[in-house]
Tab-separated table of C-alpha atoms in Angstrom:
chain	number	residue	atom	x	y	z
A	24	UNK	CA	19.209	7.012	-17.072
A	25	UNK	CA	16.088	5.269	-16.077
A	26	UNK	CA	14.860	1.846	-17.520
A	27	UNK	CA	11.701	1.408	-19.308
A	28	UNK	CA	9.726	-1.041	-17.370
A	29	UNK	CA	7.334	-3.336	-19.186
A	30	UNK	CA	4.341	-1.685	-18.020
A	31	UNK	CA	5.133	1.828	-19.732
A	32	UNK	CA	5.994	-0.461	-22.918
A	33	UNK	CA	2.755	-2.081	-22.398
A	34	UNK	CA	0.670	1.402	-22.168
A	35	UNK	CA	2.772	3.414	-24.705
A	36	UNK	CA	2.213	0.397	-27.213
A	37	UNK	CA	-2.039	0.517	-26.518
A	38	UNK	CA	-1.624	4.287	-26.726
A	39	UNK	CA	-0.427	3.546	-30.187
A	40	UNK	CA	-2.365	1.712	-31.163
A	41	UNK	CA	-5.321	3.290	-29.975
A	42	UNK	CA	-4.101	6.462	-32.103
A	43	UNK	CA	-3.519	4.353	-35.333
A	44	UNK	CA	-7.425	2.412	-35.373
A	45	UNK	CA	-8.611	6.125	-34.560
A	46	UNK	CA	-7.101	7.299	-37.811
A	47	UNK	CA	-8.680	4.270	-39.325
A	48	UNK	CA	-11.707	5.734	-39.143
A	49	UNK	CA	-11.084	9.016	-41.268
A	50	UNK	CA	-10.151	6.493	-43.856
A	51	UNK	CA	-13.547	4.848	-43.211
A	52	UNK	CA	-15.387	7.883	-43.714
A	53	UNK	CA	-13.546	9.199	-46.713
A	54	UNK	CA	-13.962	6.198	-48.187
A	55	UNK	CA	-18.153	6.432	-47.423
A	56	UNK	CA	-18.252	9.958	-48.543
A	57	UNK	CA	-19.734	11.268	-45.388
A	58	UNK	CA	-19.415	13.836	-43.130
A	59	UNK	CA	-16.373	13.705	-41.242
A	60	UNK	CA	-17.033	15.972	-38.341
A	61	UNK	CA	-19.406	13.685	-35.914
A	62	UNK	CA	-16.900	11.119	-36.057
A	63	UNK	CA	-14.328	13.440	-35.364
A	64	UNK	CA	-15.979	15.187	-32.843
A	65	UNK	CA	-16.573	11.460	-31.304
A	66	UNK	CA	-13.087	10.700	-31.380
A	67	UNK	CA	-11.666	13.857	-29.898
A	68	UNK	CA	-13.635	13.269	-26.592
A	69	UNK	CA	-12.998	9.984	-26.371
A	70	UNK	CA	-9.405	9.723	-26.720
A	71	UNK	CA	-9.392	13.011	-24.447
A	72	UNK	CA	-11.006	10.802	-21.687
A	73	UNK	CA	-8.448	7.952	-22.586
A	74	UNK	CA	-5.442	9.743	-22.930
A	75	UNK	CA	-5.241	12.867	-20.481
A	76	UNK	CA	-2.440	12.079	-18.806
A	77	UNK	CA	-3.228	10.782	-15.004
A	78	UNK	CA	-0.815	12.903	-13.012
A	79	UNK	CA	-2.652	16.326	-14.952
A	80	UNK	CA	-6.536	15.534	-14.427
A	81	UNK	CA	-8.234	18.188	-12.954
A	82	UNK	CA	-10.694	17.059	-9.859
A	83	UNK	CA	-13.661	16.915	-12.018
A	84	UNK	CA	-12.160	14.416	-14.304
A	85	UNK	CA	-13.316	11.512	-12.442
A	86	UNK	CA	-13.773	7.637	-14.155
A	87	UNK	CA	-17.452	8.494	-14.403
A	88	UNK	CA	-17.081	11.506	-16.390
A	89	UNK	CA	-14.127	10.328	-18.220
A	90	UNK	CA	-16.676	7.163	-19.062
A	91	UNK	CA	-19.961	9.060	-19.474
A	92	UNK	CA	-19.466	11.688	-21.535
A	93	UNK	CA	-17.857	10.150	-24.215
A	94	UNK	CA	-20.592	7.718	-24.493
A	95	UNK	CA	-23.589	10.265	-24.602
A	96	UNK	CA	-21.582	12.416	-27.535
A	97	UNK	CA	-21.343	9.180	-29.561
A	98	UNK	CA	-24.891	8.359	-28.724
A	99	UNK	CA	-26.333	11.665	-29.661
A	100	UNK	CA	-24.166	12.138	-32.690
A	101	UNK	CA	-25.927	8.487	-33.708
A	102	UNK	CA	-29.411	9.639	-32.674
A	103	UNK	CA	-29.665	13.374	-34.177
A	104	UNK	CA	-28.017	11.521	-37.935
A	105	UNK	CA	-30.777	8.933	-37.541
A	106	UNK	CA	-33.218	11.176	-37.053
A	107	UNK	CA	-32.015	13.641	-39.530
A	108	UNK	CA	-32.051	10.812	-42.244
A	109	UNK	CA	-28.375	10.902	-42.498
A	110	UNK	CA	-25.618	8.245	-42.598
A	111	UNK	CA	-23.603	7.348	-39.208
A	112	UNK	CA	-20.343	6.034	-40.481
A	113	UNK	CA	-18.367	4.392	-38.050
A	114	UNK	CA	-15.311	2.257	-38.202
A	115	UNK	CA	-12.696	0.562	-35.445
A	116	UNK	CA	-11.391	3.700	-33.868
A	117	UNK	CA	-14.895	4.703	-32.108
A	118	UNK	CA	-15.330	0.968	-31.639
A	119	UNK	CA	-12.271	0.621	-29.688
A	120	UNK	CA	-12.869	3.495	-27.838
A	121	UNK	CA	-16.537	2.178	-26.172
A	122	UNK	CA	-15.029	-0.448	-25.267
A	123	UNK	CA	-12.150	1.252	-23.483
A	124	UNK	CA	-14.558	3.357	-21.926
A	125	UNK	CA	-16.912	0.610	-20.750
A	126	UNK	CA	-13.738	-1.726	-19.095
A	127	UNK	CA	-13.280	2.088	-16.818
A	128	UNK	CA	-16.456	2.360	-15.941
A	129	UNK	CA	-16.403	-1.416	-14.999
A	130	UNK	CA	-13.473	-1.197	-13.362
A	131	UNK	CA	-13.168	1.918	-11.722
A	132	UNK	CA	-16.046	3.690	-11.182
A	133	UNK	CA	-18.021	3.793	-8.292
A	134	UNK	CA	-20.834	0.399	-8.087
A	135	UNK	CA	-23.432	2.023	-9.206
A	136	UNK	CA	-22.202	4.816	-11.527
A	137	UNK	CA	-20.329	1.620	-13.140
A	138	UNK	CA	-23.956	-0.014	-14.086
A	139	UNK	CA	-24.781	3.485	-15.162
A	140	UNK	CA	-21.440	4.452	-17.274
A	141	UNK	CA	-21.113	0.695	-18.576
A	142	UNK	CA	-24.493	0.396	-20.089
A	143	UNK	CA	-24.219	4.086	-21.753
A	144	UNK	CA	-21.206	2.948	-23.177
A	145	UNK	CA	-22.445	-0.196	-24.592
A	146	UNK	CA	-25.151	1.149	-26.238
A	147	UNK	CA	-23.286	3.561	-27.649
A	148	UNK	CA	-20.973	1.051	-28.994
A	149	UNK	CA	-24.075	-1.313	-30.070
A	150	UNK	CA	-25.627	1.777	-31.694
A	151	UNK	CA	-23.095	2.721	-34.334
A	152	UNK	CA	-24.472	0.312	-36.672
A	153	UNK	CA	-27.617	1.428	-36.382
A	154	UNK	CA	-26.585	4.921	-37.519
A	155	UNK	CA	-25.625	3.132	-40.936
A	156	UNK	CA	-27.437	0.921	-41.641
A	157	UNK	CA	-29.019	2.095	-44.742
A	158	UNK	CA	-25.972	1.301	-46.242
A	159	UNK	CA	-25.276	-2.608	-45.000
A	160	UNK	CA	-27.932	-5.197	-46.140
A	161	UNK	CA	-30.408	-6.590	-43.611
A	162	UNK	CA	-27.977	-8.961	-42.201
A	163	UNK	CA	-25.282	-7.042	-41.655
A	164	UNK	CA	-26.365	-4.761	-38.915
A	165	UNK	CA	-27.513	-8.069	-37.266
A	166	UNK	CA	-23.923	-8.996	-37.730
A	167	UNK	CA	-22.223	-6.270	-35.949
A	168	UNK	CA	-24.735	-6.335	-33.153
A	169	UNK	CA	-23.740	-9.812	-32.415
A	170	UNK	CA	-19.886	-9.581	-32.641
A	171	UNK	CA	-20.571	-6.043	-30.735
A	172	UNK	CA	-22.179	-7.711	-27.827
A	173	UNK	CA	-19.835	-10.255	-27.722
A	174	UNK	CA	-17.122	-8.187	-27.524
A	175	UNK	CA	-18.731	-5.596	-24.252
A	176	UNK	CA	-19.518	-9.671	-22.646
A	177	UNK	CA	-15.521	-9.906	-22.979
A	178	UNK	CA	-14.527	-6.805	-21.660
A	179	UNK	CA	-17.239	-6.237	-19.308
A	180	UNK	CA	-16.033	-9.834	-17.772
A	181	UNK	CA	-12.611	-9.189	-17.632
A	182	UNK	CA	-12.685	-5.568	-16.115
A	183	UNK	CA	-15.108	-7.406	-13.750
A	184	UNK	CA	-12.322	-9.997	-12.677
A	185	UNK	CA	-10.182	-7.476	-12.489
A	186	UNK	CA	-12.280	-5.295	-10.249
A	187	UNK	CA	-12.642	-8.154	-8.124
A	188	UNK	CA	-8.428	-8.557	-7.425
A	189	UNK	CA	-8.357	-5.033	-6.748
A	190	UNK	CA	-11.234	-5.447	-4.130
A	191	UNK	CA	-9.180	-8.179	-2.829
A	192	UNK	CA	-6.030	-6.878	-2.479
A	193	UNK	CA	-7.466	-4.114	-0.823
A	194	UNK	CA	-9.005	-6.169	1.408
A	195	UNK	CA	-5.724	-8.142	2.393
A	196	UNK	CA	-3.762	-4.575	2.518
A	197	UNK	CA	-6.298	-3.877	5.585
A	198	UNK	CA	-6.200	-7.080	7.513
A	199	UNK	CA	-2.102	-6.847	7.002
A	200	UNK	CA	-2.240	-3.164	8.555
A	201	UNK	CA	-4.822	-4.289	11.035
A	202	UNK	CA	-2.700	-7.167	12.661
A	203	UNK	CA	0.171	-5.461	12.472
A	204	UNK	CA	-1.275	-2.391	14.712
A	205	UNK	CA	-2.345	-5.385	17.235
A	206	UNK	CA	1.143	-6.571	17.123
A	207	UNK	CA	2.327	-3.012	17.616
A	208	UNK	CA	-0.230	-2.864	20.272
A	209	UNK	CA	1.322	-5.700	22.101
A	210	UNK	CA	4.400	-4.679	21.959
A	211	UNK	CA	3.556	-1.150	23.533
A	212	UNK	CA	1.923	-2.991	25.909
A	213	UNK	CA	4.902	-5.642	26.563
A	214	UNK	CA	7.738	-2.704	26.648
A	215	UNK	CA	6.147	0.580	27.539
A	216	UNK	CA	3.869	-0.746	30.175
A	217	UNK	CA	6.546	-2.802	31.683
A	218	UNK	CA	8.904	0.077	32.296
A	219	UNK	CA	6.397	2.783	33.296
A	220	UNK	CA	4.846	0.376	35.915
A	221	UNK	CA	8.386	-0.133	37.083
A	222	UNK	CA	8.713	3.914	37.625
A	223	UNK	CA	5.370	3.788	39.630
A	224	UNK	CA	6.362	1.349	41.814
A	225	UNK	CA	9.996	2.474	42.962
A	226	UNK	CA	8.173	5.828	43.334
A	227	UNK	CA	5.766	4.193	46.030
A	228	UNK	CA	8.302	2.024	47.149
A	229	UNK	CA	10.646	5.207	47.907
A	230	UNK	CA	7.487	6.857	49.239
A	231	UNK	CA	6.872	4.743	51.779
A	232	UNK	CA	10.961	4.667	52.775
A	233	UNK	CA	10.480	8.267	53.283
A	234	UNK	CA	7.161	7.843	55.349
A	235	UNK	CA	9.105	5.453	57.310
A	236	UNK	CA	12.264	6.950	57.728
A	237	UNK	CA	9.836	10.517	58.907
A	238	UNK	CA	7.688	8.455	61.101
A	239	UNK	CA	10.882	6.524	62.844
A	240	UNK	CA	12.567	10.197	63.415
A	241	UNK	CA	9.304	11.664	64.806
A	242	UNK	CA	9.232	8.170	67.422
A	243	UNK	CA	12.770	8.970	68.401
A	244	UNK	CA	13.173	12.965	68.562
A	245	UNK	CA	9.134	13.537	69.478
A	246	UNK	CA	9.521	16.071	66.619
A	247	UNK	CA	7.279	16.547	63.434
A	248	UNK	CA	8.349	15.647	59.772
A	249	UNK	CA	11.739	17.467	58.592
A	250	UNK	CA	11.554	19.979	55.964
A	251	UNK	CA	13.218	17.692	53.227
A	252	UNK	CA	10.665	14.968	53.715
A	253	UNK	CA	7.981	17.638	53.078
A	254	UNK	CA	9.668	18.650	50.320
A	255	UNK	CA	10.452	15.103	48.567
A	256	UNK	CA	6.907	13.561	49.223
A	257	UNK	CA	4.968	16.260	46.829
A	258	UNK	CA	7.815	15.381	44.032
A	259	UNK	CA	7.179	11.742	44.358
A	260	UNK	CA	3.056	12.083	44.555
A	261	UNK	CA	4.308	13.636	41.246
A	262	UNK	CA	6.105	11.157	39.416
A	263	UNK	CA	3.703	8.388	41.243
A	264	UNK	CA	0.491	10.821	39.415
A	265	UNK	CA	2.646	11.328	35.975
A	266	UNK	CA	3.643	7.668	36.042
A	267	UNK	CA	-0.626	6.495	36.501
A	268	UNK	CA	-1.652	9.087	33.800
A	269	UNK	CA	1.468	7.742	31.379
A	270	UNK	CA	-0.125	3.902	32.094
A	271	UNK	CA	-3.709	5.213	31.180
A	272	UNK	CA	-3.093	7.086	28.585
A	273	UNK	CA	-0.983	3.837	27.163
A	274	UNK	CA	-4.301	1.819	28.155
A	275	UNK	CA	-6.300	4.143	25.648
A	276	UNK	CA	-3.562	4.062	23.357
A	277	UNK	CA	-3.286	0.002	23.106
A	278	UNK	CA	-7.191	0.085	22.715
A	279	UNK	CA	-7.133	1.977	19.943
A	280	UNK	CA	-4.544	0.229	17.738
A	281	UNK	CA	-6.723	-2.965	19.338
A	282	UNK	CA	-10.230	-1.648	17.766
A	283	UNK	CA	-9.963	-4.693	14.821
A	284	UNK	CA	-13.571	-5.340	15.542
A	285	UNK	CA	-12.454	-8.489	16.939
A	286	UNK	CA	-13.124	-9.582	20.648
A	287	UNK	CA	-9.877	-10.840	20.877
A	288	UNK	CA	-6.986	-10.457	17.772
A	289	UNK	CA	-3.428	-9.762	19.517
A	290	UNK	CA	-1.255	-12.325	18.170
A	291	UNK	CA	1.300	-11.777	21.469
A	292	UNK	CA	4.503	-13.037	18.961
A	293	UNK	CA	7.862	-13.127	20.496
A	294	UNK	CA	9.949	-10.072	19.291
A	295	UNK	CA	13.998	-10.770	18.737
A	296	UNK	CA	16.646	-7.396	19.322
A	297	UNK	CA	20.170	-6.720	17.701
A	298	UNK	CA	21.507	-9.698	19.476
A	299	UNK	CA	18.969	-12.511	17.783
A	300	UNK	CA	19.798	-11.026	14.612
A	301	UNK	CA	23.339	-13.208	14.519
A	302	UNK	CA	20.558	-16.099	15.330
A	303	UNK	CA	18.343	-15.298	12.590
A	304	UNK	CA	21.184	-15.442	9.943
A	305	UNK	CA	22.865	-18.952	11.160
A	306	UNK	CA	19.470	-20.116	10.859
A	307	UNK	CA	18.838	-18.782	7.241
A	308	UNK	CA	22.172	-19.865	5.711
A	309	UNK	CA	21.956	-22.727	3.633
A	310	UNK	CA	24.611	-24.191	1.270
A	311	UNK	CA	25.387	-21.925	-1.784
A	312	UNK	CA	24.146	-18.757	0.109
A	313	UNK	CA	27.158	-16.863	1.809
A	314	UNK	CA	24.932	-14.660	4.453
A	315	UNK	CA	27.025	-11.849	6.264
A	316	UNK	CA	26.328	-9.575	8.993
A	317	UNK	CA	28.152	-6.317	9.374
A	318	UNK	CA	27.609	-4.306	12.327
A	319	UNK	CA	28.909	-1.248	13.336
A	320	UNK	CA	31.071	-1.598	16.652
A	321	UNK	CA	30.077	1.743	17.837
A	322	UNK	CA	26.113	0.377	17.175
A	323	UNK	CA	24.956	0.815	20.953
A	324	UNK	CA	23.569	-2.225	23.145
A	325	UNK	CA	20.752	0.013	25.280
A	326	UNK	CA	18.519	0.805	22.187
A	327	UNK	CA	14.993	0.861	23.620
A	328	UNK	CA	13.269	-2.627	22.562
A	329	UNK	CA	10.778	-1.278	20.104
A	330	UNK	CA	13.728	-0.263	17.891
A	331	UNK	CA	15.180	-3.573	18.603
A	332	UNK	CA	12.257	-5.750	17.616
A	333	UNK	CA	11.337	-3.478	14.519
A	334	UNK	CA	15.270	-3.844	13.172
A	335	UNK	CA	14.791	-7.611	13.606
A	336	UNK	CA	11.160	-7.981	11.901
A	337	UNK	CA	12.689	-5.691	9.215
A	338	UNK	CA	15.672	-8.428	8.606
A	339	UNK	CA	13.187	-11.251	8.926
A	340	UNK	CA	11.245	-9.995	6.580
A	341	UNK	CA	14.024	-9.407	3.991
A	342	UNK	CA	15.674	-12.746	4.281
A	343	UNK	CA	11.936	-14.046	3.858
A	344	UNK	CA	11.599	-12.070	0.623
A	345	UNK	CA	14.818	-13.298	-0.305
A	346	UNK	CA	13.710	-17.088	-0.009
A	347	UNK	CA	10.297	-16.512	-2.009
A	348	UNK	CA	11.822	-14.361	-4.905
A	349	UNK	CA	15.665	-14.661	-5.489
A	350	UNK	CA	16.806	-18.275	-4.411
A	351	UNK	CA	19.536	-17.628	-6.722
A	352	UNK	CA	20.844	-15.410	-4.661
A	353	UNK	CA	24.592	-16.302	-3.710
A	354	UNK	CA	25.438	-13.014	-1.101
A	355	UNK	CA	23.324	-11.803	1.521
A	356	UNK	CA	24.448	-9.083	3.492
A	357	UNK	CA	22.788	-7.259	6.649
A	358	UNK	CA	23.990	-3.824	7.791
A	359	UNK	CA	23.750	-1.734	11.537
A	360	UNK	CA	24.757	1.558	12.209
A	361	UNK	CA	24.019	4.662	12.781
A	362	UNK	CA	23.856	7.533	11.241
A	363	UNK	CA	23.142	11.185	12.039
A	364	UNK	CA	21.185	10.133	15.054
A	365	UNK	CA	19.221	7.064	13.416
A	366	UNK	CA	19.398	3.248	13.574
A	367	UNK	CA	19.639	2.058	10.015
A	368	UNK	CA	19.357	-1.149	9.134
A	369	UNK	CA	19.743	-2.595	5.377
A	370	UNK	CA	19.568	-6.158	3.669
A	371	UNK	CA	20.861	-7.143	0.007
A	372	UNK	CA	21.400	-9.642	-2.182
A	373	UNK	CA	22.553	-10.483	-5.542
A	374	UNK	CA	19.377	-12.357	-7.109
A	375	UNK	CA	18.426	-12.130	-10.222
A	376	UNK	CA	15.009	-13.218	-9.284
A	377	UNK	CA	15.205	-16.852	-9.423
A	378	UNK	CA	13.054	-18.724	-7.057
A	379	UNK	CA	11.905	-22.408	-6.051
A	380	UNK	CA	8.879	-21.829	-4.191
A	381	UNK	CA	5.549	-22.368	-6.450
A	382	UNK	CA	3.740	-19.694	-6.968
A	383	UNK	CA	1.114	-19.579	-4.084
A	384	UNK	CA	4.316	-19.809	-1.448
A	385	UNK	CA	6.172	-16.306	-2.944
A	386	UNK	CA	3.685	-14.356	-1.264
A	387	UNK	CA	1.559	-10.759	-2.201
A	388	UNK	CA	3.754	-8.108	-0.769
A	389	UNK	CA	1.983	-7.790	2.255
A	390	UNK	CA	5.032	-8.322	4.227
A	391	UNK	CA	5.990	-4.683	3.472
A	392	UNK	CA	3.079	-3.296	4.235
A	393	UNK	CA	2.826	-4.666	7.834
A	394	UNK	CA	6.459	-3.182	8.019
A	395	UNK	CA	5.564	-0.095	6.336
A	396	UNK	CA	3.109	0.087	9.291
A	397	UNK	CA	5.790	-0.688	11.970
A	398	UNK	CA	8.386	1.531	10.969
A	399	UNK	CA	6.274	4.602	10.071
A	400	UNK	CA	4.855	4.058	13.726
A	401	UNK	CA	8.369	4.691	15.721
A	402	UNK	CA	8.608	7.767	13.459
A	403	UNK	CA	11.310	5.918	11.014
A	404	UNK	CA	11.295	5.145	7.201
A	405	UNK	CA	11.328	2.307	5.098
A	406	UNK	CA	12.521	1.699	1.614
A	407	UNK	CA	12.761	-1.045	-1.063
A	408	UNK	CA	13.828	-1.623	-4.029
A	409	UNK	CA	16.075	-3.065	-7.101
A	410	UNK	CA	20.182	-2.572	-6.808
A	411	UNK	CA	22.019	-0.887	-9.281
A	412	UNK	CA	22.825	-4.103	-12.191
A	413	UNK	CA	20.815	-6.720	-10.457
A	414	UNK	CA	19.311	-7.541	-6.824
A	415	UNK	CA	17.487	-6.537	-4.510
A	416	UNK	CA	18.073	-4.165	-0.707
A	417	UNK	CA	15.626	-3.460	2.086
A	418	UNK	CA	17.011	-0.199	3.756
A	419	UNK	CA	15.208	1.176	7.176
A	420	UNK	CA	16.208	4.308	9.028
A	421	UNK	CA	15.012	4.737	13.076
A	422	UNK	CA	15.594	7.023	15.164
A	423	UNK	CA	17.955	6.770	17.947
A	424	UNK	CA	15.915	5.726	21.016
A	425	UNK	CA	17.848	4.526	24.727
A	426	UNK	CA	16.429	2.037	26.723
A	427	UNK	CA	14.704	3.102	30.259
């Protein structure tokens, strides 16, 4: 049975709400003896826009529709009664629902359709008053224009503010990716480079041996090259071509996880393995924190050093997460083995989400998306999440890859 988190409380508690001040303004009307179809009609398309469900929207459905139209049917429906010499009742439903419509169109829409969608719904908010006024005194149309435009300054500020964390979060989402593909670069760099130039070089090495070895037998017997020297030379110039191409196509590779747009951003960080993992948890441990490491015996030692350093930033990372959000926490555990051909690698605790760090030391989340980025990139998978009761795990699969 899943939980209801606060967030679907949250929205299932507006949607309530908005559907009860909607209803409001039937009662409105009634009471005004008006026509109730224009504020129906209003209300229909506006709480269609608000309430289609996000997972069904059709393509089309986009924030500046969903903002837009709405606006221009309550802004017609107030023009054509004005100009018909009719009454424009209105009441806190339609109200509610401008200003709903303006903190989208603020918030998500696109810059400028948001100027566009923001001021149509305003007006159309400011403009309900206007379609009755012939039945408010002079000073209450004033009235509602004030408290109206007070009310858009409010939400039009704080859909603003919120626009602007979004933007920001993006923001640090892409420099987290971004330095993490440098570090990845590195590390291709550091481990692939290192063993490919080590293939090119035996292969010249063993080359030249057999150049040797010909050119000593041709001295001594006056004879030309055997037949297995001219058949081993063309398979080395082989491996010695496959081995350059491998190095430049790494080169190319490394460049392109390098285009930051930077001169210079590799951050050349050392990398642990399965070994500086038993390190990494004496160092953690702390008094009141029991911190245990279970690895599978059969776990191999010749895992190629990618893997290695990826495990280790993924239990670095966890035991990090552990010290920013559950210092509570009283068990730690970290988990290798393998399983059906993959390296997996897991890290819980029993925190209830207790910490000591103020807030600006507990971190965005970015963590996991640099890992995200790691993981994905040596084909594995990462996942996150709450236990079942309380705490927290960390749980990344790789796949089985032997050191050269």
């Amino acid at each position: 049975m899943k939980s209801v988190s606060a967030q679907g409380c949250a929205r299932g508690f507006g949607f309530g709400a908005l559907l009860g001040v909607s209803f409001l303004d039937f009662a409105v009307v009634s009471t005004e003896g008006n026509d109730l179809r224009p504020s129906a009609a209003a209300l229909a398309v506006g709480l269609a826009a608000l309430l289609w469900p996000a997972g069904l929207r059709p393509a089309w459905l986009t924030p500046q529709v969903r903002a837009a139209v709405p606006a221009v049917v309550s802004l017609a429906l107030t023009v054509g009664i004005v100009l018909t010499g009719g009454q424009r009742s209105f009441g806190p439903g339609e109200i509610t629902i401008m200003l709903c419509l303006l903190f989208i169109a603020v918030r998500h829409c696109p810059p400028r359709w948001a100027v566009v969608c923001g001021t149509l719904a305003g007006v159309a908010g400011l403009a309900l008053p206007v379609g009755n006024a012939r039945s408010l005194t002079d000073d209450q149309p004033l009235g509602f224009m004030v408290v109206g435009l007070l009310l858009i300054g409010l939400v039009g500020m704080l859909a603003g503010y919120l626009r602007s964390l979004d933007f920001k979060r993006t923001v640090a989402v892409a420099e987290t990716r971004r330095d993490e593909r440098v570090a990845i670069a590195a590390d291709l760099h550091d481990f692939v480079a290192h063993h490919v130039t080590g293939i090119l070089v035996q292969t010249q090495v063993a080359r030249m041996m057999a150049d040797a070895r010909t050119s000593g037998i041709s001295e001594n017997s006056g004879t030309s090259k055997t037949s297995g020297s001219d058949d081993l030379d063309p398979i080395l110039a082989g491996i010695e071509r496959a081995a350059t191409e491998a190095l430049a196509s790494m080169r190319r590779t490394v460049g392109v996880l390098r285009d930051t747009g930077q001169p210079d951003a590799a951050d050349h960080r050392p990398v642990g393995d399965l070994a500086g993992i038993s390190g990494l948890l004496e160092g953690f441990a702390s008094p009141g924190q029991k911190v245990t490491l279970n690895r599978d015996p059969a776990l191999p030692d010749d895992l190629a050093h990618e893997v290695q350093a990826a495990a280790f930033r993924v239990v670095q990372e966890a035991l990090t997460n552990v010290r920013r959000h559950a210092a509570d926490a009283t068990e730690i555990s970290v988990g290798l083995w393998c399983e059906d051909h993959r390296l997996m690698v897991a890290v819980a605790d029993d925190g209830r989400g207790g910490t000591q760090l103020p807030a600006a030391a507990r971190g965005g989340g970015f963590g996991l998306v640099g890992l995200t980025e790691r993981v994905t990139a040596l084909g594995g998978t990462l996942w996150a999440g709450p236990r079942v009761g309380y705490g927290w795990e960390v749980r990344a699969a790789f796949p089985l890859r032997k050191s050269l």
